[in-house]
Short mmCIF file of C-alpha atoms and ligand atoms in Angstrom, two decimals:
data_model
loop_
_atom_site.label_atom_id
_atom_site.label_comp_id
_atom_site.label_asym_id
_atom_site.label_seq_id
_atom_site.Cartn_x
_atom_site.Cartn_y
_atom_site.Cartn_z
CA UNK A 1 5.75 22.99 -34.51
CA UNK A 2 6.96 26.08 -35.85
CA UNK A 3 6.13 28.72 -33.43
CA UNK A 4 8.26 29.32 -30.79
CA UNK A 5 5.68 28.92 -27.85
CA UNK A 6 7.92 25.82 -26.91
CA UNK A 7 10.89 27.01 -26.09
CA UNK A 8 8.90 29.11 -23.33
CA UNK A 9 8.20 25.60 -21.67
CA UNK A 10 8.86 26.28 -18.14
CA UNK A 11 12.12 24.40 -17.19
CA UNK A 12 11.57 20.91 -16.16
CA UNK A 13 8.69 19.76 -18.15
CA UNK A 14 11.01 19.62 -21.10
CA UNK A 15 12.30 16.09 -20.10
CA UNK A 16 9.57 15.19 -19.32
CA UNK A 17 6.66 12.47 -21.12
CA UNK A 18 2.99 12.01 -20.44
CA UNK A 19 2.17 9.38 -18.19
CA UNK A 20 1.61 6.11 -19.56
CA UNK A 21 -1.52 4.72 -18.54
CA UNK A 22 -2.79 0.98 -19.05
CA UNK A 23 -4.04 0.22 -22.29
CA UNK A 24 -7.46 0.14 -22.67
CA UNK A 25 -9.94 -3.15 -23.19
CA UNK A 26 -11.37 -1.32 -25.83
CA UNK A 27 -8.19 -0.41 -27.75
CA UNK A 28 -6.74 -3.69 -27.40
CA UNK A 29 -10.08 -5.32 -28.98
CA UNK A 30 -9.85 -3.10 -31.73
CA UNK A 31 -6.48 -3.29 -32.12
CA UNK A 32 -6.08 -7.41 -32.08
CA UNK A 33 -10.18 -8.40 -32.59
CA UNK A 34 -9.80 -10.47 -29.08
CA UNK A 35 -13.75 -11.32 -28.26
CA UNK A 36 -12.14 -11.61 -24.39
CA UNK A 37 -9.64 -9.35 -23.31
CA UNK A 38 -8.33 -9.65 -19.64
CA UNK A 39 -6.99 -5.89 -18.38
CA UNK A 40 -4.44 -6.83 -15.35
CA UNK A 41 -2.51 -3.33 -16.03
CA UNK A 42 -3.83 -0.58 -13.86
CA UNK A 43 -3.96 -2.55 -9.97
CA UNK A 44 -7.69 -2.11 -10.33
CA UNK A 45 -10.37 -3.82 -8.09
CA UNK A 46 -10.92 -7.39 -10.27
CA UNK A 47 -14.53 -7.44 -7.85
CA UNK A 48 -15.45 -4.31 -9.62
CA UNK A 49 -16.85 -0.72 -7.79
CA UNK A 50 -18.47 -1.12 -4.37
CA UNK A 51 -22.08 -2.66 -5.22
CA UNK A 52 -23.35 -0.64 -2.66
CA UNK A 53 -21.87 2.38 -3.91
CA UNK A 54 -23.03 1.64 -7.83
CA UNK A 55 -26.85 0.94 -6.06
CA UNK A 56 -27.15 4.78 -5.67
CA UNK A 57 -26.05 6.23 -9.07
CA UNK A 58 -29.43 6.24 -10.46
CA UNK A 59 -30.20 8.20 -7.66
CA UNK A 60 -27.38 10.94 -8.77
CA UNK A 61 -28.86 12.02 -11.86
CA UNK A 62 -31.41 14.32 -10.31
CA UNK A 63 -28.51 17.02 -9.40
CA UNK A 64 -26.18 16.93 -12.33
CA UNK A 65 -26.84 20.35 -13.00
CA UNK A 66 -25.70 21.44 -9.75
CA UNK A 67 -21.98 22.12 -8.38
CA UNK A 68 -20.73 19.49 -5.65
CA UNK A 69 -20.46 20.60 -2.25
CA UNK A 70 -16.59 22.25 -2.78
CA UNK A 71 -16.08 21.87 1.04
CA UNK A 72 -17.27 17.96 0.35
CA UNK A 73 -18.67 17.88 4.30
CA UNK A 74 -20.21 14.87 4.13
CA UNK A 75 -17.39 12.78 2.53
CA UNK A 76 -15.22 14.51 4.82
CA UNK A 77 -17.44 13.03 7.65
CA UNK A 78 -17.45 9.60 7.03
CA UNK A 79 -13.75 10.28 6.06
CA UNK A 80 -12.92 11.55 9.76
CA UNK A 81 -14.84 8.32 11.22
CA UNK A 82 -13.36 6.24 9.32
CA UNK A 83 -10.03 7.31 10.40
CA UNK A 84 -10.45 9.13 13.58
CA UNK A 85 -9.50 12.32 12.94
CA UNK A 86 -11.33 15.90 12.63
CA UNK A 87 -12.95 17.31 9.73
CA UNK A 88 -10.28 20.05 9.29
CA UNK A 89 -7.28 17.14 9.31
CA UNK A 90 -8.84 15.85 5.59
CA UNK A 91 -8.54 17.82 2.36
CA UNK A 92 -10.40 15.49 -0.45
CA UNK A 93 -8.96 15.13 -3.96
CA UNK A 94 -9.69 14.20 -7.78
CA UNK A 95 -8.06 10.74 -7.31
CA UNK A 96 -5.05 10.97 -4.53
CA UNK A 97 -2.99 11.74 -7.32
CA UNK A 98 -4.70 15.30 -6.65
CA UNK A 99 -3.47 15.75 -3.12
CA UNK A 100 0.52 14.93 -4.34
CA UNK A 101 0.26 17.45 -6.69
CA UNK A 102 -1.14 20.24 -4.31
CA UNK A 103 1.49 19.25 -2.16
CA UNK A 104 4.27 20.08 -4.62
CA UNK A 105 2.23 23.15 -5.94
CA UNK A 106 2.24 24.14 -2.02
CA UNK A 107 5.92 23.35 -1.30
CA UNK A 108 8.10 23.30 -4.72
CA UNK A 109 9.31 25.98 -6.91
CA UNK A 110 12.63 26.15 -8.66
CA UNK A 111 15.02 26.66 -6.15
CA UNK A 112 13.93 23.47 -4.45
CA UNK A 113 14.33 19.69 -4.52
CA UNK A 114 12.00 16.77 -3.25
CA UNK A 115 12.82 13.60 -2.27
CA UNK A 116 11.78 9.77 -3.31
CA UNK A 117 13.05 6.51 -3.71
CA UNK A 118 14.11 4.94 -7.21
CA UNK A 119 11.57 3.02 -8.94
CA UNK A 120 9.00 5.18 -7.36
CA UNK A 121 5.78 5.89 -8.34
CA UNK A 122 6.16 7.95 -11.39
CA UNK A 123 4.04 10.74 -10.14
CA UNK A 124 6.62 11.87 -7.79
CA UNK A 125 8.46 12.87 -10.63
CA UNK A 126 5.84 14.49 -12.68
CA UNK A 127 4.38 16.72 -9.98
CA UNK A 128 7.95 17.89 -8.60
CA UNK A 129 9.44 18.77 -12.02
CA UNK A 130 6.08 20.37 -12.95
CA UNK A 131 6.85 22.64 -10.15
CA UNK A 132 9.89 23.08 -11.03
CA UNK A 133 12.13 21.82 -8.78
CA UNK A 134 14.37 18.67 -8.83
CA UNK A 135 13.79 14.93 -7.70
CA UNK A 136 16.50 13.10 -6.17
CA UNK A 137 16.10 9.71 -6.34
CA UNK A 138 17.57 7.18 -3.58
CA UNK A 139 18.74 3.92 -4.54
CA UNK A 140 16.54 1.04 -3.27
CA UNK A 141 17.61 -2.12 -1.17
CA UNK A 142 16.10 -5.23 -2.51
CA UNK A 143 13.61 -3.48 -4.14
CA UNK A 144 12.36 -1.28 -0.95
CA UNK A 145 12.98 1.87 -0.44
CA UNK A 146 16.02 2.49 1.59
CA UNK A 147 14.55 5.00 4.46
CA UNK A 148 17.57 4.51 6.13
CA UNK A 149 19.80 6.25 3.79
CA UNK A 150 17.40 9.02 2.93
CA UNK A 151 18.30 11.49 5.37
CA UNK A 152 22.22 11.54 3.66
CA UNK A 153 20.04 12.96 0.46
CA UNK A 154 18.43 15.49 1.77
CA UNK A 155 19.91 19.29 1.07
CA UNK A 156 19.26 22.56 1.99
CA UNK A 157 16.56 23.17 -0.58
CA UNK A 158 14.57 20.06 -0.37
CA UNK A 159 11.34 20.81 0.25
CA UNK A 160 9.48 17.51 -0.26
CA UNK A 161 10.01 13.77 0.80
CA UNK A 162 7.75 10.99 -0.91
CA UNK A 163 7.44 7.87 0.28
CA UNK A 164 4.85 4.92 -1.45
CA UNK A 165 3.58 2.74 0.98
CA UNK A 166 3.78 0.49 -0.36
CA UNK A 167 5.35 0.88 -3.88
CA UNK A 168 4.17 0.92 -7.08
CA UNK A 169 5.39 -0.62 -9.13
CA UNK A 170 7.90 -2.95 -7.01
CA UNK A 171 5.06 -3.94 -4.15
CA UNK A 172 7.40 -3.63 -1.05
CA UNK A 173 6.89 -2.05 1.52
CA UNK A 174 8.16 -0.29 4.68
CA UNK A 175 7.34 -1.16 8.17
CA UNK A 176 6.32 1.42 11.26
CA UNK A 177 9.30 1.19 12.90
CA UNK A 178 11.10 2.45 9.57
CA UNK A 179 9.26 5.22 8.54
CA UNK A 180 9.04 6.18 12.14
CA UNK A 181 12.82 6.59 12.29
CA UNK A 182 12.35 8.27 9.12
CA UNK A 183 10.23 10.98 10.07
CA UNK A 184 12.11 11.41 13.36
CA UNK A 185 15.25 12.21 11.42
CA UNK A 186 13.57 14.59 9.07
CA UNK A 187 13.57 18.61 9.97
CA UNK A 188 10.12 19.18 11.13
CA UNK A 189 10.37 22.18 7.98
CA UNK A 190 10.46 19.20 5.30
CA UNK A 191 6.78 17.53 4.67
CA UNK A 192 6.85 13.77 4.37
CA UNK A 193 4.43 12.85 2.07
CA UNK A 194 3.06 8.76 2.96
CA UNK A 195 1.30 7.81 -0.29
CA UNK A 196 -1.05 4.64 1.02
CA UNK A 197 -2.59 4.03 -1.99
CA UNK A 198 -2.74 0.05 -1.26
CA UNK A 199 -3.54 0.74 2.53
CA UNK A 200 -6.41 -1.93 2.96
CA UNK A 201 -4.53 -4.80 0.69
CA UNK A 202 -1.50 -4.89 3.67
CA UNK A 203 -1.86 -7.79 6.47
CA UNK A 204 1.77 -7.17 8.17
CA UNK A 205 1.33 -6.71 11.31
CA UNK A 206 4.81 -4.37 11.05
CA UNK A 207 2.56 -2.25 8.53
CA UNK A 208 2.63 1.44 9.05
CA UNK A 209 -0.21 2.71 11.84
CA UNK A 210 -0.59 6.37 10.07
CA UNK A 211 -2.78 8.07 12.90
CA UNK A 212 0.21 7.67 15.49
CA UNK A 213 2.52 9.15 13.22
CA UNK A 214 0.13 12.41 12.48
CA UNK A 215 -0.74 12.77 16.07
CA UNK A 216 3.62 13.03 15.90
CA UNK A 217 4.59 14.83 13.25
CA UNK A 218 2.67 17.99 11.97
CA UNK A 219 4.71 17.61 8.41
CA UNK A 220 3.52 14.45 7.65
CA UNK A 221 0.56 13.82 4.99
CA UNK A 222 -0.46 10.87 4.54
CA UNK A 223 -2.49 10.23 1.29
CA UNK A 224 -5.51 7.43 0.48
CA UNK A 225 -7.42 6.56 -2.46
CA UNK A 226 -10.66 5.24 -3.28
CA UNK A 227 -9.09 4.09 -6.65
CA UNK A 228 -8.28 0.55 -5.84
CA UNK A 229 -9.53 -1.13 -2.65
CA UNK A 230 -12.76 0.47 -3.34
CA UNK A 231 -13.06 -0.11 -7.17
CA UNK A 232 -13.90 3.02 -8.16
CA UNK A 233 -10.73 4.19 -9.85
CA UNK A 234 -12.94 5.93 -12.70
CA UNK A 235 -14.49 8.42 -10.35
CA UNK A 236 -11.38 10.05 -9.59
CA UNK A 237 -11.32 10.55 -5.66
CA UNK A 238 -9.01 10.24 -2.78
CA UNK A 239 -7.95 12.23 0.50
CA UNK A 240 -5.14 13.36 2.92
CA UNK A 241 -5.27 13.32 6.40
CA UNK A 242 -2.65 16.46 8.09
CA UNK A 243 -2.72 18.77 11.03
CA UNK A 244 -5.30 21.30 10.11
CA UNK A 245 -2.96 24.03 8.86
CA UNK A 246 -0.82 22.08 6.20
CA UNK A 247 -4.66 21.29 5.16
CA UNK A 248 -6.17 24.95 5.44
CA UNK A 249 -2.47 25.67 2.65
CA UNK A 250 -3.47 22.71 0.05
CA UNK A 251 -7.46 23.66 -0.06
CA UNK A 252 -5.92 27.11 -0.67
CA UNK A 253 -4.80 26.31 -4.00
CA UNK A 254 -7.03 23.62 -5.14
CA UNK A 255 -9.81 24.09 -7.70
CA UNK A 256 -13.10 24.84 -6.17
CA UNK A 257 -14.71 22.39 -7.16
CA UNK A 258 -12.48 19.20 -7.77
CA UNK A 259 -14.49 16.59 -6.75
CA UNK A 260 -17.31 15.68 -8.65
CA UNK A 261 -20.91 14.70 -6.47
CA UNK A 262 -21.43 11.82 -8.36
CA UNK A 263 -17.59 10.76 -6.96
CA UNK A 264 -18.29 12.09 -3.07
CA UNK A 265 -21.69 10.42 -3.01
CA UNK A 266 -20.58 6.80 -4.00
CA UNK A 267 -17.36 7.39 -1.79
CA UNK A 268 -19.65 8.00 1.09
CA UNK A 269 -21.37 4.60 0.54
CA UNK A 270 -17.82 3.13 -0.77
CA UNK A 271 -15.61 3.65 2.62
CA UNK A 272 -18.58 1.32 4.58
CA UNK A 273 -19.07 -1.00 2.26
CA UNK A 274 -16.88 -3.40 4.90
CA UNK A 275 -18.36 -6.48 2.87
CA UNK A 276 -16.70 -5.53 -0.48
CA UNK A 277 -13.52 -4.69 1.43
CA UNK A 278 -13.30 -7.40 3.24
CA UNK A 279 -13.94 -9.80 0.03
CA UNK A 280 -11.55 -7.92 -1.97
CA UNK A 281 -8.62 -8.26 0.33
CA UNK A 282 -9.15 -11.74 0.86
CA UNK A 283 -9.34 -12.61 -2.50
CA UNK A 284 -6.19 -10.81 -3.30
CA UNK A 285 -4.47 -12.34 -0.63
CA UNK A 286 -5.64 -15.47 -1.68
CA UNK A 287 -4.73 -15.26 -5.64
CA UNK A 288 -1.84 -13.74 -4.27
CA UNK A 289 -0.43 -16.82 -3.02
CA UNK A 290 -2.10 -18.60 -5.94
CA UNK A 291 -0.19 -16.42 -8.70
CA UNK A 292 3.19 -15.89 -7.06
CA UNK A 293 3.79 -19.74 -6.57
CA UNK A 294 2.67 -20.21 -10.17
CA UNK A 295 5.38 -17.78 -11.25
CA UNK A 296 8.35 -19.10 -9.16
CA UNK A 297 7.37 -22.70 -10.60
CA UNK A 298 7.62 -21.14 -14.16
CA UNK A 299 10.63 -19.99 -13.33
CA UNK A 300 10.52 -16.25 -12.70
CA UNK A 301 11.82 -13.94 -10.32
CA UNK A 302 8.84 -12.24 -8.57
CA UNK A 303 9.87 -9.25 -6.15
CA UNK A 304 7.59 -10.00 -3.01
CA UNK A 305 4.51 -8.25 -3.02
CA UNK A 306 1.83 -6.40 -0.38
CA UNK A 307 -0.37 -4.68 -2.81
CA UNK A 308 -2.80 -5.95 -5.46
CA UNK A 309 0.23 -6.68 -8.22
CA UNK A 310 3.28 -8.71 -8.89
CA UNK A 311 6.17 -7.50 -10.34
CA UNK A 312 8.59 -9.86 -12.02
CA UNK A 313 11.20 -10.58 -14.43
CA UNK A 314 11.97 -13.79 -16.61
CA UNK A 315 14.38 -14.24 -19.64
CA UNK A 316 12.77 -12.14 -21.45
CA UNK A 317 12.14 -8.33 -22.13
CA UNK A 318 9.64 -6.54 -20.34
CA UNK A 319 7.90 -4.75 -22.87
CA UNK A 320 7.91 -7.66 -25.45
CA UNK A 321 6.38 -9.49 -23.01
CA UNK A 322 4.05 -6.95 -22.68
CA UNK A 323 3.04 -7.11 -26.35
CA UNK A 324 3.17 -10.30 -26.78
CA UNK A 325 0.61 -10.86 -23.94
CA UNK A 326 -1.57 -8.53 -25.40
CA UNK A 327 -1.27 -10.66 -28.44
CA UNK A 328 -3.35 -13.15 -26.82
CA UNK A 329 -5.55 -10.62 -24.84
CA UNK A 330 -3.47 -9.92 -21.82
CA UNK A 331 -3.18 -6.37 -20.84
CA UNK A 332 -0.58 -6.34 -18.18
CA UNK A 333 1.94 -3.54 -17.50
CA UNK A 334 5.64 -2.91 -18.86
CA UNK A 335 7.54 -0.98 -16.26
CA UNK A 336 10.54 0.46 -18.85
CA UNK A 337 9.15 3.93 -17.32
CA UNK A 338 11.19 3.05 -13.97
CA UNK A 339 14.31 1.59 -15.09
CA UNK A 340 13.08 -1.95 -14.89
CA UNK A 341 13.38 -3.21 -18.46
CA UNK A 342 13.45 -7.03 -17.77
CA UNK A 343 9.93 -6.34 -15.49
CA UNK A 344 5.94 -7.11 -16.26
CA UNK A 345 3.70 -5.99 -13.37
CA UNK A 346 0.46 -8.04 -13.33
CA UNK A 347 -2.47 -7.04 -11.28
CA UNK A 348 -3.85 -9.43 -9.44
CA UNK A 349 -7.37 -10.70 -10.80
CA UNK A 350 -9.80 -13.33 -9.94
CA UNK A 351 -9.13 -16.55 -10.21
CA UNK A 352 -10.50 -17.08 -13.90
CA UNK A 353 -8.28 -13.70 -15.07
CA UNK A 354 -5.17 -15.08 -13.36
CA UNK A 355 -5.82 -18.39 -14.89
CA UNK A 356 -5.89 -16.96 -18.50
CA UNK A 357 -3.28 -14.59 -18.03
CA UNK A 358 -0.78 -17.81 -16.74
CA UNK A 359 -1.86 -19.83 -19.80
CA UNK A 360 -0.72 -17.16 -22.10
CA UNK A 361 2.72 -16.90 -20.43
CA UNK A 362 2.88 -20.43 -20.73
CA UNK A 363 2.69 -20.23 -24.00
CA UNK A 364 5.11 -17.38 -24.33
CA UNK A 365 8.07 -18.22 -22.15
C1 PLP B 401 -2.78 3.91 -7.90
C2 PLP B 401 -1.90 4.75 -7.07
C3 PLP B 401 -2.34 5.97 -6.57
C4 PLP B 401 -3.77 6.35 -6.72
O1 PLP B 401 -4.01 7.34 -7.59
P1 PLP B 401 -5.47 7.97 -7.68
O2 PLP B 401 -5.18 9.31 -8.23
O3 PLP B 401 -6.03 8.03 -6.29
O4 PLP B 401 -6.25 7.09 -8.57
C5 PLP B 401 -1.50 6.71 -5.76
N1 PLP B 401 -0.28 6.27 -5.46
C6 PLP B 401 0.18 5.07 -5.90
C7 PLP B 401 1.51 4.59 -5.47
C8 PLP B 401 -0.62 4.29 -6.75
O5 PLP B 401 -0.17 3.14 -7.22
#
């Protein structure tokens, strides 16, 4: 480009890329003529969307042409249930990815720093230097993040402390205890973001209990999705759960209408759908223990995993791997994006996906 509308970027989205999303089924057909492609890329729901949720779409159609309820009562509702907390401690979002970002719109600017561990989830990144501020990044410890140390990285400025819980894309995660000493060590004028994207996959009893830490800490937000447990990653909706103030700030700034009816009404059905949680966490934690032991017999070095993924590294490079997977229709996930070249992440499918996707690295290693 000629012009010189890009050198008014505003500082910190220069070095910065788009995010890279999963490839598509339909890209990879096209692009290699596969008749059966296998997607295990994004950590989506291999049981597909709630089929209690996807019994009411027809119903949906009527009231299109009308805007969703902006205040989204009745998802906040079954929200607060669900949880046990008020109406006024949830702010709902397009996807949680939503709520992170009105976090850093709410809190960063730049004079001001945030926060998160290395090999992060890369949103972290993209909604702090959007705002312009900095990240600092904290080494891990055997893959986890390493809350003990954060507390020596945080400065004057910093504004913003996230923490996935677990991780994407290494799977760890951090126990109660942990973040508890965390947040106790934090001043109460930094907001400790808990992104629990994989909440419902986690059977530790150690896990993090979120509502005792709340009823703690009023700068803690803690952040859930309906993206993966739920299988409805395409609708685009998750939530935050806060002390009603740090929630009456974020619906300040967030677009009136940012989640869609068609998206509240199947999350309503979605969060009690207990059946299809309860048969998607078993069969992850079943082809969990399934995939993992294949991969240490092949060889390969699998960081331990709570979430719906496996992360792992052989003798080869990641994102050859990658393509070469793809090859013979594989979609899993190079992770060069966080400085972990030698890595493939695999999402954990059903039994016949897993089965495919461990013949083809067979084949490859
Ligand atoms: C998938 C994921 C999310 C969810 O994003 P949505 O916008 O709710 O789809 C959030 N955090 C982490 C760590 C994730 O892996």
């Amino acid at each position: 480009m000629s012009s010189n509308i890009l050198n008014n970027l505003n500082p910190g989205i220069e070095n910065l890329h788009p995010y890279e999303p999963g490839r598509s089924i339909d890209e990879v057909v096209a692009e290699f003529g596969h008749h059966e492609v296998v997607k295990l890329a994004s950590n989506e729901n291999p049981l597909g969307a709630s089929p209690k949720a996807l019994s009411i779409l027809a119903e949906l159609e009527s009231d299109l042409h009308l805007y969703p309820d902006g205040n989204g009562t009745k998802l906040k509702k079954e929200i607060a249930n669900h949880e046990n907390v008020a109406l006024d401690n949830i702010i709902i979002g397009n996807g949680s990815n939503e709520i992170l970002e009105l976090a850093a719109r709410a809190f960063l600017n730049s004079n001001t720093s945030s926060i998160a561990s290395k090999h992060a989830f890369a949103v972290y990144k993209i909604v702090t230097q959007s705002s312009g501020a900095s990240l600092i990044e904290v080494p891990t410890c055997n893959w986890t993040h390493d809350l003990k140390s954060f507390e020596n990285y945080i400065e004057s400025d910093t504004r913003v402390i996230f923490i996935a819980n677990p991780n994407n894309p290494t799977g760890t995660y951090n126990n109660h205890e942990a973040v508890h000493s965390l947040l106790k060590k934090v001043p109460s004028s930094v907001l400790v973001v808990l992104d629990c994207a994989y909440f419902e996959y986690v059977t530790k009893d150690d896990y993090v209990r979120p509502l005792e830490l709340l009823n703690e800490f009023d700068n803690l937000l803690v952040t859930k999705t309906f993206s993966k447990i739920h299988g409805l990653a395409s609708i685009r909706v998750g939530y935050g759960i806060a002390n009603p103030s740090l929630i009456e700030v974020l619906n300040r700034i967030r677009q009136p209408f940012n989640v869609n009816s068609v998206a509240q009404a199947m999350a309503c059905i979605a969060i009690n759908d207990h059946e299809h949680i309860h048969q998607s966490v078993e069969l992850n934690s079943q082809q969990y223990e399934f995939l993992y032991n294949k991969l240490l017999a092949l060889g390969l070095d699998c960081i331990p995993s709570v979430g719906n993924f496996i992360t792992f590294k052989g003798n080869f490079v990641g994102k050859e791997m990658f393509n070469n997977l793809m090859k013979k229709g594989v979609i899993v996930r190079s992770v060069d994006l966080y400085d972990m070249k030698d890595f493939i992440r695999v999402t954990i499918g059903t039994e016949a996906e897993n089965l495919k996707f461990i013949s083809a690295l067979e084949e490859l290693l």
